[in-house]
CSV table of C-alpha atoms in Angstrom, one decimal:
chain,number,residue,atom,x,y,z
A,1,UNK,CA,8.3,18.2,-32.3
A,2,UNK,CA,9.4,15.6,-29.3
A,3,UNK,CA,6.7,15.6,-26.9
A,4,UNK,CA,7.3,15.6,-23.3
A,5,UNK,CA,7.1,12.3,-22.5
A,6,UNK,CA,9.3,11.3,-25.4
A,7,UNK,CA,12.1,13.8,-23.8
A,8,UNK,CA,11.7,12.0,-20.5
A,9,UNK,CA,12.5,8.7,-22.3
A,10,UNK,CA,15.9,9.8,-24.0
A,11,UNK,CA,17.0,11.3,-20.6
A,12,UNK,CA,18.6,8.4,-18.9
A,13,UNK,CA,17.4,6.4,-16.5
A,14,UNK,CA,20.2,7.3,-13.5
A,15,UNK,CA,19.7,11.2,-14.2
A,16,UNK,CA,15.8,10.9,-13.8
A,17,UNK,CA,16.5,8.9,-10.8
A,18,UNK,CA,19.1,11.9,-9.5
A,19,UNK,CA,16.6,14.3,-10.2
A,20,UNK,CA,13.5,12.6,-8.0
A,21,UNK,CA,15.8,11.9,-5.3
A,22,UNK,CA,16.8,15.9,-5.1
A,23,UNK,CA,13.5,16.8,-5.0
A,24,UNK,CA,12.6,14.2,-2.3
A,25,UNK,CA,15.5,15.6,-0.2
A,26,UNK,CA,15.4,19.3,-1.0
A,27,UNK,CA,11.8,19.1,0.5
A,28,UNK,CA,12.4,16.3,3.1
A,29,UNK,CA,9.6,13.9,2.4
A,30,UNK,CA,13.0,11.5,3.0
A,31,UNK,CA,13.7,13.2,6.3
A,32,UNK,CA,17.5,13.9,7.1
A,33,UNK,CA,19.1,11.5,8.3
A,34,UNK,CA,17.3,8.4,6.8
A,35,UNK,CA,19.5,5.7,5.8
A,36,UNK,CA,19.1,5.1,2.0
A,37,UNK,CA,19.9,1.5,0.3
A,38,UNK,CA,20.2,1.7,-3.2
A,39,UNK,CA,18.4,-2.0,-3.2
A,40,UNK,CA,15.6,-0.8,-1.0
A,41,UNK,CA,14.9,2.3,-3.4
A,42,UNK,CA,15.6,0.1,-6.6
A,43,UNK,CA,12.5,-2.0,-5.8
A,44,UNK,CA,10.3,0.6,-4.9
A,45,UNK,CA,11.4,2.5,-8.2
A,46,UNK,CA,11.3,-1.5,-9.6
A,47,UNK,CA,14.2,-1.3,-11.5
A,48,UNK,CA,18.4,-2.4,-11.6
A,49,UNK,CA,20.5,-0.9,-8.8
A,50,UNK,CA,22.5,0.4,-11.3
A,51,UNK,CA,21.0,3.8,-11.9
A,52,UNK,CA,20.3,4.3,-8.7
A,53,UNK,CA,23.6,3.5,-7.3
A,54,UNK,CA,24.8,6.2,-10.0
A,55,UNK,CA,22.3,8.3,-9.2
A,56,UNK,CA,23.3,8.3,-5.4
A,57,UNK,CA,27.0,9.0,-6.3
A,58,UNK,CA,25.7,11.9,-8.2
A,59,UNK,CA,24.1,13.1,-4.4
A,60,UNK,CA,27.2,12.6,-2.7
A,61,UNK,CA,29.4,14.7,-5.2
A,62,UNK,CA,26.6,17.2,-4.2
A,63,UNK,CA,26.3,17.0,-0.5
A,64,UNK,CA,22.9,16.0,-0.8
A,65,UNK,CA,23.7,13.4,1.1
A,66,UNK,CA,26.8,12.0,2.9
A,67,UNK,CA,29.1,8.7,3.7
A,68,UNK,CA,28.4,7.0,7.3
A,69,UNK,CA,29.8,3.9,9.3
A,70,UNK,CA,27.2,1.6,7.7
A,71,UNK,CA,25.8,0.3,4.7
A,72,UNK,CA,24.5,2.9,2.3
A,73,UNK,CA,24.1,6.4,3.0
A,74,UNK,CA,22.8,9.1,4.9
A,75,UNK,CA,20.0,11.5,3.9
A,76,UNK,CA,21.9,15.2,4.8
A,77,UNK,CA,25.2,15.6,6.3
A,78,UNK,CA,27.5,13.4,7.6
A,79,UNK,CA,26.5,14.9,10.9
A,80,UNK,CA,23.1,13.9,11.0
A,81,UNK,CA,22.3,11.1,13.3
A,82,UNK,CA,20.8,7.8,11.6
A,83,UNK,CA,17.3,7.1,11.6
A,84,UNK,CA,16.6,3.3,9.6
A,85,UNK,CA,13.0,4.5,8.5
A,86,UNK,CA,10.8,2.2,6.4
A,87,UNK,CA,11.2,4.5,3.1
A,88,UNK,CA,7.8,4.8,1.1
A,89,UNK,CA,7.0,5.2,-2.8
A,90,UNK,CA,5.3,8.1,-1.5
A,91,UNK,CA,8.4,9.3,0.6
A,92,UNK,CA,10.3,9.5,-3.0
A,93,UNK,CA,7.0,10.9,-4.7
A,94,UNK,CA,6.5,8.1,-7.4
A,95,UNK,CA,2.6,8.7,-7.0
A,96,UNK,CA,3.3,12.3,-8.7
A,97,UNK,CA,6.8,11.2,-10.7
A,98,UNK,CA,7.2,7.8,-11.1
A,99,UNK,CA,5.9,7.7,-14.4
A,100,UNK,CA,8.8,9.5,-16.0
A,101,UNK,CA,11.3,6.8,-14.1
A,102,UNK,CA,10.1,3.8,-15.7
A,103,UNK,CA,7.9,2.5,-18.2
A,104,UNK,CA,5.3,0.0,-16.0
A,105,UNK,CA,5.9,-3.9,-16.2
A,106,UNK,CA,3.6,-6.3,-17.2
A,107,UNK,CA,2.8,-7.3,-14.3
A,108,UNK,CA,1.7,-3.7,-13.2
A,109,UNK,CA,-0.9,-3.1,-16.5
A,110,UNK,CA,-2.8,-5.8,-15.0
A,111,UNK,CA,-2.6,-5.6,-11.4
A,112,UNK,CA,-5.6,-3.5,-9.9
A,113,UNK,CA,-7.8,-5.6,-12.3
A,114,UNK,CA,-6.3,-8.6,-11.0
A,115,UNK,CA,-6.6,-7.6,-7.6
A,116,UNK,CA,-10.0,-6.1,-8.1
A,117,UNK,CA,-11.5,-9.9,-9.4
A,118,UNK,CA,-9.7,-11.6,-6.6
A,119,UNK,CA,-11.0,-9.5,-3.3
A,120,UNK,CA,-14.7,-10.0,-5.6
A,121,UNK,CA,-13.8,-13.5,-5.3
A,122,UNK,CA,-12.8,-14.1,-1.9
A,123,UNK,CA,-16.2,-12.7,-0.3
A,124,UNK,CA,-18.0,-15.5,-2.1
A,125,UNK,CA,-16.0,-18.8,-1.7
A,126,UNK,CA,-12.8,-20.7,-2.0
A,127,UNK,CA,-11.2,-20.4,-5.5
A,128,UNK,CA,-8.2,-21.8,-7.5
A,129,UNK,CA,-6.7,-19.6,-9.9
A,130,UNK,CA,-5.4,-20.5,-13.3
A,131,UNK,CA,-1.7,-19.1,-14.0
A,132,UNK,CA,-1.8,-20.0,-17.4
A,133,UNK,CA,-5.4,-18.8,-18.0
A,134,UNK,CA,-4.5,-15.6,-16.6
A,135,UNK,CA,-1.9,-14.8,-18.1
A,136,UNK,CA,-3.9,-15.7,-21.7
A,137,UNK,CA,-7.1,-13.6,-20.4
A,138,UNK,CA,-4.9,-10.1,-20.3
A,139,UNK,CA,-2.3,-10.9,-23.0
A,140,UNK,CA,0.3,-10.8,-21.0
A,141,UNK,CA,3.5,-13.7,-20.2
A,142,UNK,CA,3.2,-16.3,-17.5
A,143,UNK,CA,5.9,-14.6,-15.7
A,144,UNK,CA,3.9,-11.0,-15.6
A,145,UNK,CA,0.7,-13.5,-14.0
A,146,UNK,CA,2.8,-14.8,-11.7
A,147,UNK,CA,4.1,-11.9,-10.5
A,148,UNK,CA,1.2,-9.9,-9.9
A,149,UNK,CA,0.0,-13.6,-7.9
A,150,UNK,CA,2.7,-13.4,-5.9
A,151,UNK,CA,2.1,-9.5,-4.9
A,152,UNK,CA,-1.5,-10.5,-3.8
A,153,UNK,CA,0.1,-13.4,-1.8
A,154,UNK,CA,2.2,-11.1,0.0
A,155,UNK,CA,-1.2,-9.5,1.1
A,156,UNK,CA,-2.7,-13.0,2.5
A,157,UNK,CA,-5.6,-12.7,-0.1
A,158,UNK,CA,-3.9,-15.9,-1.7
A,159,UNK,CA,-1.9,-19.1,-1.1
A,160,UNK,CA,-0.1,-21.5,-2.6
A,161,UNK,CA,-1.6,-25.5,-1.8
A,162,UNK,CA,0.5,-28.7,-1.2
A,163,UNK,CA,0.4,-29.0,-5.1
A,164,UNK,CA,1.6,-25.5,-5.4
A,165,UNK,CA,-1.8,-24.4,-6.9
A,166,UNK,CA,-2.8,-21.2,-6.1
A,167,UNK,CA,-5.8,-20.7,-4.2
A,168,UNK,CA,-8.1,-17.5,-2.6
A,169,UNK,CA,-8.4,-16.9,0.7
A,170,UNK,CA,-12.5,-16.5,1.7
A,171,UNK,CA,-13.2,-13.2,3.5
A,172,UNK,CA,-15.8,-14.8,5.6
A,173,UNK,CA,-16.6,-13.5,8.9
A,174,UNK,CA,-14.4,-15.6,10.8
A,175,UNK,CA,-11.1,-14.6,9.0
A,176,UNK,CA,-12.1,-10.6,8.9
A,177,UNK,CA,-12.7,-10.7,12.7
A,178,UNK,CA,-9.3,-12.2,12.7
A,179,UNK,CA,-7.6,-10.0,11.1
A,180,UNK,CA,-9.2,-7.4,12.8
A,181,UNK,CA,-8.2,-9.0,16.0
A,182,UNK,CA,-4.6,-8.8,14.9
A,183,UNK,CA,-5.0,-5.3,14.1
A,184,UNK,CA,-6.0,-4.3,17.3
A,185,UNK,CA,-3.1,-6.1,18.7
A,186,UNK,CA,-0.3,-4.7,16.4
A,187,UNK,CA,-1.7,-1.0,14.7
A,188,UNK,CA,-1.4,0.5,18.2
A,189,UNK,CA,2.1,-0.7,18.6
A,190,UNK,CA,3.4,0.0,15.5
A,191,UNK,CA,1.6,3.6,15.8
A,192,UNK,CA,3.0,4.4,18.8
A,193,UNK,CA,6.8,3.6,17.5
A,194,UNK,CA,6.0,5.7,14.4
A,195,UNK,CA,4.9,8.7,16.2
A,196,UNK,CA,8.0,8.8,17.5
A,197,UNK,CA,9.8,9.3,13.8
A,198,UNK,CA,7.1,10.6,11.5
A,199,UNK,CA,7.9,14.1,10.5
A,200,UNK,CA,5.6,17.0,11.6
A,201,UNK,CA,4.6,18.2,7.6
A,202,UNK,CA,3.4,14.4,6.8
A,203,UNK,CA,1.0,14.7,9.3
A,204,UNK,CA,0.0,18.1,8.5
A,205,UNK,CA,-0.9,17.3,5.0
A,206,UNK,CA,-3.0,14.2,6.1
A,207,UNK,CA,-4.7,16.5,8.3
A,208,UNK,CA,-5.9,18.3,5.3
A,209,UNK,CA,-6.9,16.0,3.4
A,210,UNK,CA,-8.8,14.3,5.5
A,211,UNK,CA,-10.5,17.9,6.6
A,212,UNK,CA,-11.0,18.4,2.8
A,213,UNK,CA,-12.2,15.3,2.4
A,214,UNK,CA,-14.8,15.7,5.2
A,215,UNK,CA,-16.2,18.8,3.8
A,216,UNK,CA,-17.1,17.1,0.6
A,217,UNK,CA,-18.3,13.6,1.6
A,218,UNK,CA,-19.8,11.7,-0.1
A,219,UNK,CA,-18.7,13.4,-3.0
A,220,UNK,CA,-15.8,11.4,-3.1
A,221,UNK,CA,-14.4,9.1,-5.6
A,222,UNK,CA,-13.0,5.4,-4.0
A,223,UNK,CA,-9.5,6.4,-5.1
A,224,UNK,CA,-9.3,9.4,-3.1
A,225,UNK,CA,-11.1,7.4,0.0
A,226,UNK,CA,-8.4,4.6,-0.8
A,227,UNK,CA,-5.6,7.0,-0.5
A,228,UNK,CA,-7.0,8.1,2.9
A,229,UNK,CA,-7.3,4.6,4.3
A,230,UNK,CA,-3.3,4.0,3.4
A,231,UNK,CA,-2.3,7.3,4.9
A,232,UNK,CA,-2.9,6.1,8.2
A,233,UNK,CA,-2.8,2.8,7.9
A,234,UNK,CA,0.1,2.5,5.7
A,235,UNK,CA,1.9,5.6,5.1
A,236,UNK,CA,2.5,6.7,9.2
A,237,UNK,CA,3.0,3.6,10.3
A,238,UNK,CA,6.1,3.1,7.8
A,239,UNK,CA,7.7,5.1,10.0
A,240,UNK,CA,7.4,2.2,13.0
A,241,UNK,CA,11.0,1.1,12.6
A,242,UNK,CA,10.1,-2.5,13.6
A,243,UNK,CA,10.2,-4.6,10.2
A,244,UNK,CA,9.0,-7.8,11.3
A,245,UNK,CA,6.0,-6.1,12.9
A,246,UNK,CA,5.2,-4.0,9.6
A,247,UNK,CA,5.7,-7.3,8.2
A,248,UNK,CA,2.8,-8.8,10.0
A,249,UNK,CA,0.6,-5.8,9.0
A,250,UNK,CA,1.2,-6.3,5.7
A,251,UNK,CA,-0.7,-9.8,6.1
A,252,UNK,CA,-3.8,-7.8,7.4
A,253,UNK,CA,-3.8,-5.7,4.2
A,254,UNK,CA,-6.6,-7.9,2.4
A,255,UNK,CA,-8.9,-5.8,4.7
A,256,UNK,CA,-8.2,-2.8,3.5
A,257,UNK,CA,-8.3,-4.1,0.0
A,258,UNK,CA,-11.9,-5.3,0.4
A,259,UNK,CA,-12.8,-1.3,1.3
A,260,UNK,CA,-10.9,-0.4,-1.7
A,261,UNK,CA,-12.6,-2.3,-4.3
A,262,UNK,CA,-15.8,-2.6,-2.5
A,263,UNK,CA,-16.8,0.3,-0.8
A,264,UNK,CA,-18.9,2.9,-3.4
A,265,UNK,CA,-18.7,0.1,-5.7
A,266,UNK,CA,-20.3,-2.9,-5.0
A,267,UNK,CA,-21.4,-2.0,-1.9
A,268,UNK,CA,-23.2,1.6,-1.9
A,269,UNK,CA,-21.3,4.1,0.1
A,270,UNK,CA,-22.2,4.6,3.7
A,271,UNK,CA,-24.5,7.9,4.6
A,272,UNK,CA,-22.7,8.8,7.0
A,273,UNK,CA,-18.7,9.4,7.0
A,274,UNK,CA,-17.6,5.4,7.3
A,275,UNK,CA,-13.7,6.9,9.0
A,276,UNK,CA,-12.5,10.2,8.0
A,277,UNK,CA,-13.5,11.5,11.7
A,278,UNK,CA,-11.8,8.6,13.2
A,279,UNK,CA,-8.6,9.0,11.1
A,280,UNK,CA,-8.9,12.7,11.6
A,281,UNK,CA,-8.7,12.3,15.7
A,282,UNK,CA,-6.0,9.6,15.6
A,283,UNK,CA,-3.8,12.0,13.7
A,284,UNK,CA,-4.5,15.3,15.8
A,285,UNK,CA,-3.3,13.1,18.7
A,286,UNK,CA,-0.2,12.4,17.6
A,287,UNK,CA,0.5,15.3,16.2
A,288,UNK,CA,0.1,16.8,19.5
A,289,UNK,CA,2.3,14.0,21.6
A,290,UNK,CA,-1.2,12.4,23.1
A,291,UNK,CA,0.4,8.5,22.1
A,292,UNK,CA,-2.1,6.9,24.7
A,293,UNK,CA,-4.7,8.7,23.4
A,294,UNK,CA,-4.0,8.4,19.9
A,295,UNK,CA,-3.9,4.2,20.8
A,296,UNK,CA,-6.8,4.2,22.2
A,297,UNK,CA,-8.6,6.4,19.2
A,298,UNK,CA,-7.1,3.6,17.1
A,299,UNK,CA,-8.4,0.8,18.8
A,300,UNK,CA,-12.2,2.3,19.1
A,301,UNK,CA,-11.9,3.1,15.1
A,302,UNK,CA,-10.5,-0.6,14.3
A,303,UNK,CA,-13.2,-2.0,16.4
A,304,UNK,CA,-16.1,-0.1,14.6
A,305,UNK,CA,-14.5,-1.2,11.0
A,306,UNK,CA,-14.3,-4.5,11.5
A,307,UNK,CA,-18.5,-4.6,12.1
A,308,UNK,CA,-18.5,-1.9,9.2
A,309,UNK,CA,-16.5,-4.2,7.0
A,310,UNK,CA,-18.1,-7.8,8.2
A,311,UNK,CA,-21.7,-6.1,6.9
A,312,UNK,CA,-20.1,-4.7,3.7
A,313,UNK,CA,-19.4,-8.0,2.8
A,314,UNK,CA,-22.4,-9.5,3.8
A,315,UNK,CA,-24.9,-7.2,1.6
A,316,UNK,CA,-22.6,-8.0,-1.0
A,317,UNK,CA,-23.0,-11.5,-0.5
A,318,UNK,CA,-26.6,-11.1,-0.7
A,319,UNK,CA,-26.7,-9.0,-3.1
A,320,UNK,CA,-24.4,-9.4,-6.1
A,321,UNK,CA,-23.4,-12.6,-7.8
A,322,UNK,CA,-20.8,-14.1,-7.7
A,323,UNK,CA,-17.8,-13.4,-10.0
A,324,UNK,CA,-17.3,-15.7,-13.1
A,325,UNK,CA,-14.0,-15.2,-14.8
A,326,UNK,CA,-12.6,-17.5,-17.2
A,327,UNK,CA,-9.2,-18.2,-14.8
A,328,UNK,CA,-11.2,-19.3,-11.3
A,329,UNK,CA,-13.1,-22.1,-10.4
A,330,UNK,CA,-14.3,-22.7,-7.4
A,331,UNK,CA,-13.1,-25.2,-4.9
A,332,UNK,CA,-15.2,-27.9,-3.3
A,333,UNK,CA,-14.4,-27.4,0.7
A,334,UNK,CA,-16.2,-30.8,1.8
């Protein structure tokens, strides 16, 4: 008998692609009117243009979506008027479907574990990683290391030296209040632009969630407290049409990396809800048009993390030792 999964492989890849992008639109998680580049949707779904280019020609031939004076196309009729959102892997619901698109790189089987050791590491000290060593220590390719280096570098949790060596970026106190600094200069910003182009059912289902959520705290695992951090954080302020200052964001996202991997983990998780009330108010503002209040919510809840955060890392300073892992040594600073 051919399982499931086995049927989903012998479907091709440009139908599967058709069929996720239907449901995305039927429901409009892609609102109407979003401009769609089949590059754009090709790296979220991380594979060739080509199916997904087919795949969009299959929408058009349905009206699903339409032709307009512009690169790519529109989400809805031709009517519609353009909106050049910051489309989301959640916006296309890959979290629920995207195994059935693709079979996962290499790169992706070790990636959280990856990620997971280097945030460890950057509490403690300045490292250099080993490319080839890592790429030995999880069986994978040089290439597949590399790439999952470069994703981390994207997040500013790594850089590359004059000698092209790649090296982690200490957490210390100095850099989090930083990069706390810097999102208390940009988060408001980019929220207020957001609000603006975020539909209404998004941030009804974060409301829920995060109501949920606050009923059963701390009975919560650090996935679902993860995927509550990137809702606001992340998810919203996609919407912010600005690119270059979502770009900068993205820099600050070593911060909420360190609360992934360490909060409930390392560090033991707080008594007393650590954000769900903030993120909760910030939402309920802009849901009801309050943007100045909805900034300034923001900006007292990014000022409260950032101590949060600075002591998380201390207690695990102090109380856990540090990481040994066969493809880091550490890196004399005097």
């Amino acid at each position: 008998m051919t399982s499931v999964t086995d049927a989903e492989q012998d479907t091709p890849l440009y139908v599967r692609v058709t069929q996720l992008l239907t449901l995305a639109l039927k429901q409009e998680s892609i609102p109407v009117g979003t401009v769609l580049l089949e590059g754009h949707i090709a790296d979220l779904m991380r594979i060739t243009r080509t199916p997904v280019r087919q795949a969009l020609q299959a929408l058009l031939q349905q009206g699903l979506v339409s032709k307009f004076e512009g690169r790519g196309v529109l989400a809805g009729p031709a009517a519609s008027t353009p909106k050049r959102l910051n489309l989301t892997a959640e916006m296309l619901g890959l979290h629920e479907l995207d195994p059935s698109v693709r079979k996962a790189r290499s790169w992706e089987t070790i990636y959280n574990e990856v990620e997971q050791d280097v945030v460890h590491l950057s509490i403690f000290d300045v490292f250099r990683l080993n490319e080839l060593e890592l790429a030995r220590h999880f069986g994978v390719g040089r290439m597949a290391a590399r790439e999952a280096l470069q994703r981390l570098e994207s997040l500013g949790l790594i850089t590359k030296d004059e000698r092209q060596r790649w090296n982690v970026i200490p957490l210390n106190r100095e850099r989090m209040t930083h990069l706390y600094e810097l999102r208390i200069l940009l988060e408001p910003a980019a929220l207020e632009s957001a609000a603006l182009h975020a539909p209404n059912e998004l941030l009804q289902k974060m409301n829920q969630r995060l109501e949920q959520a606050m009923k059963r705290y701390p009975k919560l695992n650090r996935k679902t407290m993860d995927n509550l951090e990137i809702d606001l954080h992340v998810t919203l302020l996609s919407y912010c049409p600005n690119q270059p200052l979502l770009d900068s964001l993205k820099r600050t996202r070593s911060i909420l990396t360190l609360s992934k991997h360490v909060l409930g983990a390392a560090a033991p998780m707080p008594t007393r809800d650590p954000f769900l009330s903030d993120h909760l108010q910030v939402i309920q503002y802009v849901a009801n048009g309050d943007l100045a209040a909805a900034k300034e919510a923001l900006i007292q809840h990014l000022t409260m993390s950032s101590a949060k955060a600075i002591e998380r890392a201390e207690f695990v300073r102090k109380h856990m030792p540090t990481p040994t892992l066969p493809y880091a040594a550490p890196v004399a600073t005097h």
